[in-house]
Amino acid sequence: MSPSLPQPVLHAGAVARGAMHDRVSPEGFVTLTLFTCLVLQRFAIPVGDLAISVATPILLGAAAWGLGAGWLVIDRRRMALFLGLIAVAALSTILRLALPVGIAPRTSLSSLLHWLVLTSFAVLAFRDRMPERRFFAMVNNWLAFIAIAGIAQFALQFAGISVFGFTGLLPDRLLLEHLYVTDQVLAWGASLKRANGFFLLEPSIFAQFMAVALMIEALCFRRALWFGLFTAGMLVSVSGTGFLVLAGFGVALAIGAGLRGVAMVVLMAMGAALALGLASLALPDVAATLLLRSGEFSEPGTSGHERFVTPFMMMRDVFHAAPWAAIAGIGPGTSEFLELPYKYWVNTPAKLVTEYGLVGFGLYLALIVSAQRSAAQRILVLPVLVLLMLTGGYHQAAPLLFPMLLLITVARLEEARPC
């Protein structure tokens, strides 16, 4: 496959390529993205009362550099979708002022601005194709480092060493930890804590990145030791969201890879069963907690119920109070401060549909999925969408959004077999 330009694109800084291209490259951008979004995930830049992830200015600044140097370009189709998204957001904001909703007393223009700034990352594309195996090797090398850190973090508890958060070690205003549940025990009254990858914000985020690593390993490398490493990392996170991402991967394989994909799904299921069996022998508390968490969906007050059930309860009540919200939404930031008689969680689809309507959510989804992809990237689209849409509100979390967009939207890869 020839390394031709994506069609169509907007060229940026063709004159400036030369020496700058020699110093900075897509490989450097990939490394910077992974280092910033993984190792520096907990760090923030205070802006007034807000805490902005350090990934936002660092990577958007690097993207601007890449556009000037010419190894990044702007995809025309995605730019058109992004401009449409801005128009829908503006309409939703105007309607919010004209048609107030009783259960939504607050709005937030800063939420709108932050979301649009982060979403702009999706209009980028590599000018030239990067070899697929090189790209995925870079990703999994960094994720292996995180896996080792998380496993070591969990194991050191047995020696009386417990470091699960940076709060107290560093000034609070330089951290994002207060926005997440970083320090979590296995279950109520337990002494062991769930691994969060040491550098990551939550055990669930650790599990989701381990799931991504397992998917890449299955598609490209199939190394037994690395499978074991990433599986162990996901188990000590004691989070079910990683398994949810892998379920999406299984569906994508079965649909997109024919009989070979079905065979891989069967092998994955057998491997998961074996891993849980071994965990029940070596770490029975971990296995028991994972099995208990699988029943949370129907139990109000649990993490599973709040994460996967209450967002849809919230949307139902919003549409009852404001029927037009299904089309145009009720304005930026409103979904987070609704006056409802129950505690609810806001995932990405629930927030975007509530605030910008189905039109806004459709444009956002199209912006992410509209890209030229290699065969491996195409299979990753569904599980990455599961991660971004259902496992957390990651549309406003740069350390989660940027690497996922890099994985399936921004990176243009040259296929290599087998991969």
XYZ file of C-alpha atoms in Angstrom, residues 39-48 50-55 166-179 201:
31
model
C 2.913 8.256 32.914
C 1.656 11.828 33.436
C -2.016 10.889 33.564
C -2.597 12.176 37.101
C -0.992 15.581 36.621
C -2.890 18.822 36.069
C -2.343 22.466 35.269
C -4.501 24.668 37.528
C -6.553 27.226 35.584
C -8.604 29.208 38.089
C -10.357 24.144 37.041
C -7.735 21.421 36.761
C -6.701 20.796 33.149
C -4.798 17.619 32.279
C -1.202 18.318 31.258
C -1.926 16.178 28.187
C -0.026 10.983 44.898
C -2.348 13.118 47.033
C -0.403 14.194 50.105
C 2.882 13.736 48.279
C 2.276 16.572 45.792
C 0.122 19.712 45.945
C -3.531 18.939 45.212
C -3.762 21.665 42.570
C -1.197 19.786 40.445
C -3.249 16.573 40.423
C -6.474 15.252 38.892
C -6.968 12.621 41.588
C -9.800 14.473 43.340
C -11.965 13.931 40.237
C -6.155 7.470 37.792
